[in-house]
Amino acid sequence: LEVGIATPAQLRKLGPEEAWRRLRFAFGKRVTVNFIYALEAAITGQRWKDLKPGRKARLKAAAEAIRLATDG
């Protein structure tokens, strides 16, 4: 709720990348790349360890780009 996501529908609408960006901005370096995997898993209804390697790679790249933009 602190980052403006109160429902699963809001999370699905925002997507894992935007949700992770908001978390990273609000909570800093405590929000690791594993969080973006967990967000994707929550949206898709699967375990984060079961995400396909290609999807994990794209999520990791997105998290890295967000990290660079927010952390400097």
PDB file of N, CA and C in Angstrom, residues 31-54:
ATOM      1  N   VAL A  31      15.478  -3.794  -1.795  1.00  0.00           N
ATOM      2  CA  VAL A  31      14.639  -4.426  -2.816  1.00  0.00           C
ATOM      3  C   VAL A  31      15.567  -4.987  -3.902  1.00  0.00           C
ATOM      4  N   THR A  32      15.804  -6.285  -3.808  1.00  0.00           N
ATOM      5  CA  THR A  32      16.739  -6.943  -4.721  1.00  0.00           C
ATOM      6  C   THR A  32      16.018  -7.432  -5.978  1.00  0.00           C
ATOM      7  N   VAL A  33      16.778  -7.980  -6.889  1.00  0.00           N
ATOM      8  CA  VAL A  33      16.210  -8.500  -8.134  1.00  0.00           C
ATOM      9  C   VAL A  33      15.231  -9.642  -7.860  1.00  0.00           C
ATOM     10  N   ASN A  34      15.399 -10.351  -6.764  1.00  0.00           N
ATOM     11  CA  ASN A  34      14.462 -11.440  -6.451  1.00  0.00           C
ATOM     12  C   ASN A  34      13.045 -10.927  -6.284  1.00  0.00           C
ATOM     13  N   PHE A  35      12.886  -9.671  -5.875  1.00  0.00           N
ATOM     14  CA  PHE A  35      11.552  -9.100  -5.729  1.00  0.00           C
ATOM     15  C   PHE A  35      10.833  -9.020  -7.075  1.00  0.00           C
ATOM     16  N   ILE A  36      11.553  -8.675  -8.140  1.00  0.00           N
ATOM     17  CA  ILE A  36      10.888  -8.575  -9.447  1.00  0.00           C
ATOM     18  C   ILE A  36      10.439  -9.958  -9.917  1.00  0.00           C
ATOM     19  N   TYR A  37      11.219 -10.981  -9.575  1.00  0.00           N
ATOM     20  CA  TYR A  37      10.808 -12.340  -9.899  1.00  0.00           C
ATOM     21  C   TYR A  37       9.553 -12.710  -9.107  1.00  0.00           C
ATOM     22  N   ALA A  38       9.520 -12.359  -7.836  1.00  0.00           N
ATOM     23  CA  ALA A  38       8.359 -12.659  -6.993  1.00  0.00           C
ATOM     24  C   ALA A  38       7.117 -11.929  -7.488  1.00  0.00           C
ATOM     25  N   LEU A  39       7.287 -10.699  -7.940  1.00  0.00           N
ATOM     26  CA  LEU A  39       6.150  -9.953  -8.484  1.00  0.00           C
ATOM     27  C   LEU A  39       5.608 -10.627  -9.741  1.00  0.00           C
ATOM     28  N   GLU A  40       6.493 -11.041 -10.620  1.00  0.00           N
ATOM     29  CA  GLU A  40       6.078 -11.752 -11.834  1.00  0.00           C
ATOM     30  C   GLU A  40       5.362 -13.049 -11.465  1.00  0.00           C
ATOM     31  N   ALA A  41       5.899 -13.769 -10.507  1.00  0.00           N
ATOM     32  CA  ALA A  41       5.282 -15.021 -10.082  1.00  0.00           C
ATOM     33  C   ALA A  41       3.896 -14.780  -9.496  1.00  0.00           C
ATOM     34  N   ALA A  42       3.742 -13.724  -8.718  1.00  0.00           N
ATOM     35  CA  ALA A  42       2.437 -13.400  -8.152  1.00  0.00           C
ATOM     36  C   ALA A  42       1.428 -13.074  -9.250  1.00  0.00           C
ATOM     37  N   ILE A  43       1.877 -12.354 -10.246  1.00  0.00           N
ATOM     38  CA  ILE A  43       0.988 -11.973 -11.356  1.00  0.00           C
ATOM     39  C   ILE A  43       0.589 -13.190 -12.184  1.00  0.00           C
ATOM     40  N   THR A  44       1.535 -14.076 -12.420  1.00  0.00           N
ATOM     41  CA  THR A  44       1.274 -15.217 -13.303  1.00  0.00           C
ATOM     42  C   THR A  44       0.802 -16.471 -12.566  1.00  0.00           C
ATOM     43  N   GLY A  45       0.838 -16.439 -11.231  1.00  0.00           N
ATOM     44  CA  GLY A  45       0.362 -17.579 -10.453  1.00  0.00           C
ATOM     45  C   GLY A  45       1.293 -18.769 -10.442  1.00  0.00           C
ATOM     46  N   GLN A  46       2.579 -18.496 -10.437  1.00  0.00           N
ATOM     47  CA  GLN A  46       3.540 -19.595 -10.382  1.00  0.00           C
ATOM     48  C   GLN A  46       4.632 -19.282  -9.363  1.00  0.00           C
ATOM     49  N   ARG A  47       5.454 -20.260  -9.081  1.00  0.00           N
ATOM     50  CA  ARG A  47       6.591 -20.034  -8.177  1.00  0.00           C
ATOM     51  C   ARG A  47       7.675 -19.273  -8.943  1.00  0.00           C
ATOM     52  N   TRP A  48       8.373 -18.373  -8.250  1.00  0.00           N
ATOM     53  CA  TRP A  48       9.391 -17.581  -8.950  1.00  0.00           C
ATOM     54  C   TRP A  48      10.494 -18.471  -9.499  1.00  0.00           C
ATOM     55  N   LYS A  49      10.769 -19.576  -8.847  1.00  0.00           N
ATOM     56  CA  LYS A  49      11.807 -20.484  -9.334  1.00  0.00           C
ATOM     57  C   LYS A  49      11.401 -21.181 -10.627  1.00  0.00           C
ATOM     58  N   ASP A  50      10.104 -21.159 -10.933  1.00  0.00           N
ATOM     59  CA  ASP A  50       9.611 -21.807 -12.144  1.00  0.00           C
ATOM     60  C   ASP A  50       9.515 -20.872 -13.350  1.00  0.00           C
ATOM     61  N   LEU A  51       9.905 -19.620 -13.182  1.00  0.00           N
ATOM     62  CA  LEU A  51       9.886 -18.686 -14.310  1.00  0.00           C
ATOM     63  C   LEU A  51      10.864 -19.169 -15.372  1.00  0.00           C
ATOM     64  N   LYS A  52      10.507 -18.985 -16.618  1.00  0.00           N
ATOM     65  CA  LYS A  52      11.375 -19.411 -17.717  1.00  0.00           C
ATOM     66  C   LYS A  52      12.638 -18.553 -17.729  1.00  0.00           C
ATOM     67  N   PRO A  53      13.769 -19.150 -18.075  1.00  0.00           N
ATOM     68  CA  PRO A  53      15.037 -18.421 -18.065  1.00  0.00           C
ATOM     69  C   PRO A  53      15.011 -17.133 -18.891  1.00  0.00           C
ATOM     70  N   GLY A  54      14.374 -17.162 -20.037  1.00  0.00           N
ATOM     71  CA  GLY A  54      14.308 -15.959 -20.875  1.00  0.00           C
ATOM     72  C   GLY A  54      13.542 -14.836 -20.196  1.00  0.00           C
TER      73      GLY A  54
END
